[in-house]
CSV table of C-alpha atoms and ligand atoms in Angstrom, one decimal:
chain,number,residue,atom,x,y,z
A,1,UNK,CA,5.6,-29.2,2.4
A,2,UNK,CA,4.4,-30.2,-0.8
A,3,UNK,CA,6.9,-29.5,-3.7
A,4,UNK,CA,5.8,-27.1,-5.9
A,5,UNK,CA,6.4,-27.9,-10.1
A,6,UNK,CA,6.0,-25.0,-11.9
A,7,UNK,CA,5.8,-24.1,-16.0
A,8,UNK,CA,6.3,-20.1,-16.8
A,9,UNK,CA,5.1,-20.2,-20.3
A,10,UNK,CA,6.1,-16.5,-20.6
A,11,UNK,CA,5.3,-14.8,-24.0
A,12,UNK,CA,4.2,-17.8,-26.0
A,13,UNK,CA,0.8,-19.4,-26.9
A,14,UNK,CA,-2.2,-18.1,-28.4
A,15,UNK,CA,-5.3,-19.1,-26.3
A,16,UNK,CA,-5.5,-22.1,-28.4
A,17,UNK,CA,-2.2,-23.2,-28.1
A,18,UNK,CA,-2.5,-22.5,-24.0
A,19,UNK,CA,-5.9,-24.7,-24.0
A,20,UNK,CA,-4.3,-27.2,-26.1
A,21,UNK,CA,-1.0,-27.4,-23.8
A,22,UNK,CA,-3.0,-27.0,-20.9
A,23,UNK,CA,-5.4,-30.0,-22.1
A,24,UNK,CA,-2.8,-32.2,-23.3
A,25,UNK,CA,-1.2,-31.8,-19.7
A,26,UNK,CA,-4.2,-32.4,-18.3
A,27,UNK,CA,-4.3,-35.6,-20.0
A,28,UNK,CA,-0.9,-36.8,-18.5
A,29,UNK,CA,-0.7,-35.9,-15.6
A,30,UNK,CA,-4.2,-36.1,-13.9
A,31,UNK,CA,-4.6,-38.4,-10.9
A,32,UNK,CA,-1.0,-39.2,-11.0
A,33,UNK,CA,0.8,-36.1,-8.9
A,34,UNK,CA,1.6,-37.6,-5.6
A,35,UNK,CA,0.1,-36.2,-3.0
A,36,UNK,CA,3.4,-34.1,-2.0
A,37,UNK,CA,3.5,-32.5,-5.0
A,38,UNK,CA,1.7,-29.2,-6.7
A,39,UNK,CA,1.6,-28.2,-10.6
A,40,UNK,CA,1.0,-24.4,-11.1
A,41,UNK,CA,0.7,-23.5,-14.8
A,42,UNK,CA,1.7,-19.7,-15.0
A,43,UNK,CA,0.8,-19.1,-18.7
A,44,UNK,CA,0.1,-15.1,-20.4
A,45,UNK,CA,-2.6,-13.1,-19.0
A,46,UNK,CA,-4.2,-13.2,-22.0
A,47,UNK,CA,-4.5,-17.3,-22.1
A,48,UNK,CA,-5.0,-17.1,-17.9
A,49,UNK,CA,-8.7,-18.0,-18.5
A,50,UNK,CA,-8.9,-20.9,-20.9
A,51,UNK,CA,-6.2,-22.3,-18.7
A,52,UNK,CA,-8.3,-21.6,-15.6
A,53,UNK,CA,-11.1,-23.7,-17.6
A,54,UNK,CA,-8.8,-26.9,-18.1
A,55,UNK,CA,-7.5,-26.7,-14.6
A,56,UNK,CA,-10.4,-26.1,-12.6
A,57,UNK,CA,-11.1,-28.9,-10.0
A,58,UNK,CA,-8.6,-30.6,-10.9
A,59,UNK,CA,-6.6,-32.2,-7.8
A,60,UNK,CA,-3.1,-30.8,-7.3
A,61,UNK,CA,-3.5,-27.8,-10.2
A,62,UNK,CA,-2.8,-24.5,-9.5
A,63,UNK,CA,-2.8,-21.4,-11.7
A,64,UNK,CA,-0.6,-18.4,-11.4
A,65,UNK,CA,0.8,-15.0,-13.2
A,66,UNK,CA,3.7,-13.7,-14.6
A,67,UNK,CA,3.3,-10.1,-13.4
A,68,UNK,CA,0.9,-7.3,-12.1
A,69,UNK,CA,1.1,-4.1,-10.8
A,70,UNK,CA,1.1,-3.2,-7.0
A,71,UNK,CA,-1.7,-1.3,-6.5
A,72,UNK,CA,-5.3,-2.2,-6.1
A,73,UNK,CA,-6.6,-0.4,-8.9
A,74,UNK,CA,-6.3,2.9,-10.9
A,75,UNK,CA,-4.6,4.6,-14.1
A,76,UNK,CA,-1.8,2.3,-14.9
A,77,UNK,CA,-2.9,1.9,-18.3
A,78,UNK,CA,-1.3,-1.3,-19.6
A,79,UNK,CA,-0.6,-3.1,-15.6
A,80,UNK,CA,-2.9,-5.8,-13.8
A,81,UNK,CA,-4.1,-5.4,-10.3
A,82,UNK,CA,-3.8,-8.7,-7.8
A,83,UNK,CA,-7.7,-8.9,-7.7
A,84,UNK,CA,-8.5,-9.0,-11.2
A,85,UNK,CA,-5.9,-12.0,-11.0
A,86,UNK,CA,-7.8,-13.8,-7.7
A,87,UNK,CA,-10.8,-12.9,-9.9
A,88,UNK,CA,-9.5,-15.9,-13.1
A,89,UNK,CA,-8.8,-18.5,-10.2
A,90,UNK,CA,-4.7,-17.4,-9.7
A,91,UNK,CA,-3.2,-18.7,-6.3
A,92,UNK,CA,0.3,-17.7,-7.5
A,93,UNK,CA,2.2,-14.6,-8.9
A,94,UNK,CA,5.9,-14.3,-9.9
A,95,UNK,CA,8.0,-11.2,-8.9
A,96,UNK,CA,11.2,-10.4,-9.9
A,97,UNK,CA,12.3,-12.5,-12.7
A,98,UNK,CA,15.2,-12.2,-14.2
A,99,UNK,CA,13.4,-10.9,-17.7
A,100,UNK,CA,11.2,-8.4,-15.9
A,101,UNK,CA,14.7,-7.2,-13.8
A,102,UNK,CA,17.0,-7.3,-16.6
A,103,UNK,CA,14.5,-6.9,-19.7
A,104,UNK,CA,12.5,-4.5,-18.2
A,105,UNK,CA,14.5,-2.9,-15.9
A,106,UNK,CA,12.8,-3.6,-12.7
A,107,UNK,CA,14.1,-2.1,-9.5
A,108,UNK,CA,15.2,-4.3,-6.3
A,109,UNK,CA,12.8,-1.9,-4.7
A,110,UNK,CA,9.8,-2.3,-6.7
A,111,UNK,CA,10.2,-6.1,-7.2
A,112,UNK,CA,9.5,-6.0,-3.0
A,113,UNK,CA,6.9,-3.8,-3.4
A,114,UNK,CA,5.0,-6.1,-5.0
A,115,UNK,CA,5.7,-9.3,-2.7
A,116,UNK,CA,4.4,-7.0,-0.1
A,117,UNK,CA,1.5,-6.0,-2.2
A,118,UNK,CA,0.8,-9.3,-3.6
A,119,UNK,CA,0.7,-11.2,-0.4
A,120,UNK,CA,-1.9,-8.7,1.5
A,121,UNK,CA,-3.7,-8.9,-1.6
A,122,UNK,CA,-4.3,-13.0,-0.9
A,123,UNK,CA,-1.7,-14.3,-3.9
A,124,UNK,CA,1.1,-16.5,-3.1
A,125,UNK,CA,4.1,-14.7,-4.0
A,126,UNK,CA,7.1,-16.3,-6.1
A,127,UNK,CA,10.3,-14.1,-5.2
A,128,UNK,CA,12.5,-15.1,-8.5
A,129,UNK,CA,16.6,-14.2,-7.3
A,130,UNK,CA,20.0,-14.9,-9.3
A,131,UNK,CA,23.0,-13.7,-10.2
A,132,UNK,CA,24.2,-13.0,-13.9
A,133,UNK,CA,27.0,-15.0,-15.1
A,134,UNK,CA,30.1,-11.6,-14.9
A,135,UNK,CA,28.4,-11.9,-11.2
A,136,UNK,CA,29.1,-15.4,-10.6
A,137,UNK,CA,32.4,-15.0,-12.0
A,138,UNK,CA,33.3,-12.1,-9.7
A,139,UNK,CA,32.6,-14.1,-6.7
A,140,UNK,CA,28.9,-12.4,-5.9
A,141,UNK,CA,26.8,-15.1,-6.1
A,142,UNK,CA,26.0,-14.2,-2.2
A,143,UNK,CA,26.2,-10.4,-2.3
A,144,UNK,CA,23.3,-10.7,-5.2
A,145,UNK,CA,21.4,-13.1,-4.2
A,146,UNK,CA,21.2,-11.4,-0.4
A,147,UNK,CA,20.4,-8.2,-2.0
A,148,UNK,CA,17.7,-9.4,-4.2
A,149,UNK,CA,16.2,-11.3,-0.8
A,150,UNK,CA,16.9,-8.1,1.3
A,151,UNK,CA,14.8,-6.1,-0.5
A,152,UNK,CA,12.4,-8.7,-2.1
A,153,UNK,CA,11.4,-8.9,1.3
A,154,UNK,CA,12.1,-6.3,3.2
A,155,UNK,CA,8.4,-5.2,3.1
A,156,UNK,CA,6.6,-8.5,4.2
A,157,UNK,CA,5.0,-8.7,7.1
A,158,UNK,CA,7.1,-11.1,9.8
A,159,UNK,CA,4.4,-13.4,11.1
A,160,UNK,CA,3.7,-13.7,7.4
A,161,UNK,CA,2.2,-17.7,6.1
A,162,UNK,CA,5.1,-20.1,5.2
A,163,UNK,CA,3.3,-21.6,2.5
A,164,UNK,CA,2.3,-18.2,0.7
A,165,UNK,CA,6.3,-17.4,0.0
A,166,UNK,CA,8.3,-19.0,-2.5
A,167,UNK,CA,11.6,-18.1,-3.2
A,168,UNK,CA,13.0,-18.9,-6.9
A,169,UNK,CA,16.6,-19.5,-7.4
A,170,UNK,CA,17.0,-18.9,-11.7
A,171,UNK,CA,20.7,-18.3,-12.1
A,172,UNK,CA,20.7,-15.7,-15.2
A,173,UNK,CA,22.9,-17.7,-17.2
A,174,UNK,CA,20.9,-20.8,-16.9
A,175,UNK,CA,17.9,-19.5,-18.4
A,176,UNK,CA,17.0,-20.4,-22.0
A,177,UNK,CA,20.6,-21.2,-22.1
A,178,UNK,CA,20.7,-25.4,-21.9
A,179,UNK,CA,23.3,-24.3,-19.2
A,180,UNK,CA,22.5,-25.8,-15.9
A,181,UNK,CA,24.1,-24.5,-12.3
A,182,UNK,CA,25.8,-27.7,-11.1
A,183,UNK,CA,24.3,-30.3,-8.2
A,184,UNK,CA,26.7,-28.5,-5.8
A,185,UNK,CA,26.5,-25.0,-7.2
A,186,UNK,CA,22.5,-25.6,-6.5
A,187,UNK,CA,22.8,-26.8,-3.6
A,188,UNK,CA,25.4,-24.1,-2.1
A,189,UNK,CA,23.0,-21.5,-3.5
A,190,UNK,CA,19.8,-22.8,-1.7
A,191,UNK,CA,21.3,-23.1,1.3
A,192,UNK,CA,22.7,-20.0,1.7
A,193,UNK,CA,18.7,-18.8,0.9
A,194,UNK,CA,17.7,-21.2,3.2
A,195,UNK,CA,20.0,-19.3,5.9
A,196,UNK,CA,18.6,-16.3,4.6
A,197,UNK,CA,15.3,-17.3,5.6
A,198,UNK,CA,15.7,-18.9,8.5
A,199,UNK,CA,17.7,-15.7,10.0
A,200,UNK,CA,14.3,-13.6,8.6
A,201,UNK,CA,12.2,-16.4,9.7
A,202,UNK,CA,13.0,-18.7,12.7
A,203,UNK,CA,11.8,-22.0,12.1
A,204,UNK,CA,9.3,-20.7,9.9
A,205,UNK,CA,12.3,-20.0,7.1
A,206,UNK,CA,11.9,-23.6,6.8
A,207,UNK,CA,8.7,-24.1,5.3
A,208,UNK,CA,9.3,-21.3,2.9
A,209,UNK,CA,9.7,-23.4,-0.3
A,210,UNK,CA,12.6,-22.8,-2.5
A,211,UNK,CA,12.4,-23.9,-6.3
A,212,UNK,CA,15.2,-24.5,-9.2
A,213,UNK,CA,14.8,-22.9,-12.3
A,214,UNK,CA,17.4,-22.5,-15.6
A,215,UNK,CA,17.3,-25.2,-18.3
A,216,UNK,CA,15.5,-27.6,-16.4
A,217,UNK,CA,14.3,-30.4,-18.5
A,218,UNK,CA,12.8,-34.0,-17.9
A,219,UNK,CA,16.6,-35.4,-18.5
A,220,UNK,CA,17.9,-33.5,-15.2
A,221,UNK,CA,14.5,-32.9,-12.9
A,222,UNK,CA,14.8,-36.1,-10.9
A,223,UNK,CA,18.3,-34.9,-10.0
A,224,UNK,CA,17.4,-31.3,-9.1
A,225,UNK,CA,14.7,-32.5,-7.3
A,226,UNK,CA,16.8,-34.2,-5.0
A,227,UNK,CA,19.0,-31.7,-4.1
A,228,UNK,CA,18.5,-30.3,-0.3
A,229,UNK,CA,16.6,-27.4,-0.2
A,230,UNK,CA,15.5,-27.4,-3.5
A,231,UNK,CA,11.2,-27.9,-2.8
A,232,UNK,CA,10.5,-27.9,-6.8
A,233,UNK,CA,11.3,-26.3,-9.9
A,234,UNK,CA,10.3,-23.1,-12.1
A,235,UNK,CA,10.8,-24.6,-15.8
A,236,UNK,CA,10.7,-22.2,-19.0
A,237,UNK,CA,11.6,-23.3,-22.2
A,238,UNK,CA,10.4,-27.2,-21.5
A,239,UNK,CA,6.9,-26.4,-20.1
A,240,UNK,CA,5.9,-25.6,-23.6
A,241,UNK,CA,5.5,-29.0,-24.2
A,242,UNK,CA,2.8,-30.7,-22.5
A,243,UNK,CA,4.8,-34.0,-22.7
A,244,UNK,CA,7.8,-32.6,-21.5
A,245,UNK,CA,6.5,-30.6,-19.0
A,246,UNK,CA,4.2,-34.0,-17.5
A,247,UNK,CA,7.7,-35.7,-17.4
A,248,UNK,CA,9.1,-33.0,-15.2
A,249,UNK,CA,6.5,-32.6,-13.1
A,250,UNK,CA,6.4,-37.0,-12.4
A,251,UNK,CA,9.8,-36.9,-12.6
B,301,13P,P1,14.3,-22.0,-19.0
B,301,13P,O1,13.7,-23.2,-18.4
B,301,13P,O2,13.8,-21.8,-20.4
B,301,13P,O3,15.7,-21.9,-18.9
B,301,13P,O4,13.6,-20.8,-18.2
B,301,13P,C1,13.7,-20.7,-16.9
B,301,13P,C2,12.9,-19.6,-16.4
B,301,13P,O5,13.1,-18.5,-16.6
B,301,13P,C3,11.6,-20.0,-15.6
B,301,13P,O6,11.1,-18.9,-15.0
C-alpha cells in the first residue's frame, strides 16, 4: 500500500501561482518519492489544468479535486460532474470535508452520495471525517466519526477496490489552527476507523488507506507518518508552499 501525500490547496492560487507551486514542486521532488509513496496535488478547479500540465508523466504524481456534484450531468448550474473531472487527468476527489460540512452545510447523507457516485464514476474517493473540538470534549470522538463513516459509506458497493477508498481523519480543531491531535489521540482515532473498516470490509478494510490531516507541517510529518494506521497525510495550509510541501511529502 503505497502512502498517499496529499496538498488541498483549497481556495488559493491564481493559475499562475498553481503553475508556479506546482513547478517549483516539481522541481523538488521529482525522482525522489520512494516507490511506496504517492503525491496528489488537489488544487481549485479553475487551476486543475495547468496543474494537470506540470504533473503529467511524472512518476508518482497524481491529481485530484476538491468537490463535484453527484450526478452525471445536467442543470446544476454552478456544480462539476466526475467526468469532466477524469476528463483534466483527476484520479482523486475529496468528499466531506470539514469546510464543505461545516461551511457549506453539507449533509452526512449527501457527502455518501457522492462516495457512491464518485467511485462508479472511476474517481478514487477521499472520505474526509472528524469531530469538532465541543465534540471531542463531550466524549464523541467515536459517535462522530462512526456516523460520518456510516453514512459516508453506506452507499458503496461491498466488493468495492481497496485502493480507490481513502478515508481522511482532519479533526476540526486541527485545521488551519497550528493545533495538532496528539501521537496517541491519532493513533486511537485511526484505529478505531481501521475497526470500522475492517467490520465493513474483511481483510479488505486493511488496504483501505487512512491519511492525517490538521496542521500538519514538515516539523511533525515524519512523526505522523509513523503512527499505525496513518497511510499518509492531507496537508492544507503548508502545501502552499512548494518547499514546504516537498519537505512533507520526503519527510
Ligand atoms: P491545514 O493543514 O491548513 O490545517 O488544513 C488541513 C486540511 O483541511 C486539509 O484538507
Amino acid at each position: 500500500m503505497k502512502k498517499l501525500m496529499a496538498a488541498n490547496w483549497k481556495m488559493y492560487k491564481t493559475r499562475d501561482e498553481a503553475e508556479q507551486t506546482a513547478r517549483g514542486l516539481v522541481g523538488l521532488v521529482a525522482g525522489r518519492i520512494p516507490a511506496d509513496r504517492e503525491v496528489l496535488v488537489i488544487p481549485p478547479f479553475t487551476a486543475l489544468s495547468v496543474v494537470a500540465r506540470e504533473l503529467a508523466a511524472i512518476p508518482g504524481f497524481s491529481l485530484g479535486a476538491q468537490n463535484f456534484y453527484p450526478a452525471a450531468q445536467g442543470a446544476f448550474t454552478g456544480e462539476i460532474a466526475p467526468d469532466m473531472l477524469l476528463d483534466l487527468g483527476c484520479a482523486y476527489a475529496l468528499a466531506g470535508h470539514s469546510e464543505r460540512r461545516h461551511v457549506l452545510g453539507e449533509s452526512d447523507a449527501f457527502v455518501g452520495r457522492k462516495v457512491a457516485f464518485g467511485l462508479a464514476a472511476g474517481l478514487r474517493m477521499i472520505l474526509c471525517v472528524g469531530e469538532k473540538i465541543e465534540e471531542r470534549q463531550a466524549g464523541l470522538v467515536r459517535e462522530v466519526v462512526k456516523r460520518q463513516l456510516d453514512a459516508g459509506l453506506s452507499d458503496v458497493v461491498p466488493d468495492v477496490h481497496p485502493e480507490t477508498l481513502v478515508v481522511a481523519y482532519e479533526p476540526v480543531w486541527a485545521i488551519g489552527t497550528g493545533l495538532t491531535a496528539g501521537p496517541a489521540d491519532v493513533a486511537e482515532a485511526h484505529g478505531f476507523v481501521r475497526e470500522m473498516l475492517r467490520a465493513r470490509y474483511g481483510e479488505k478494510g486493511n488496504e483501505v488507506r487512512i491519511l492525517y490531516g490538521g496542521s500538519v507541517k514538515p516539523e511533525n510529518s515524519g512523526e505522523i507518518i509513523g503512527i499505525d494506521n496513518v497511510d499518509g497525510v492531507l496537508v492544507g495550509g503548508a502545501s502552499l508552499r512548494a518547499e514546504s510541501f516537498a519537505a512533507i511529502a520526503l519527510a
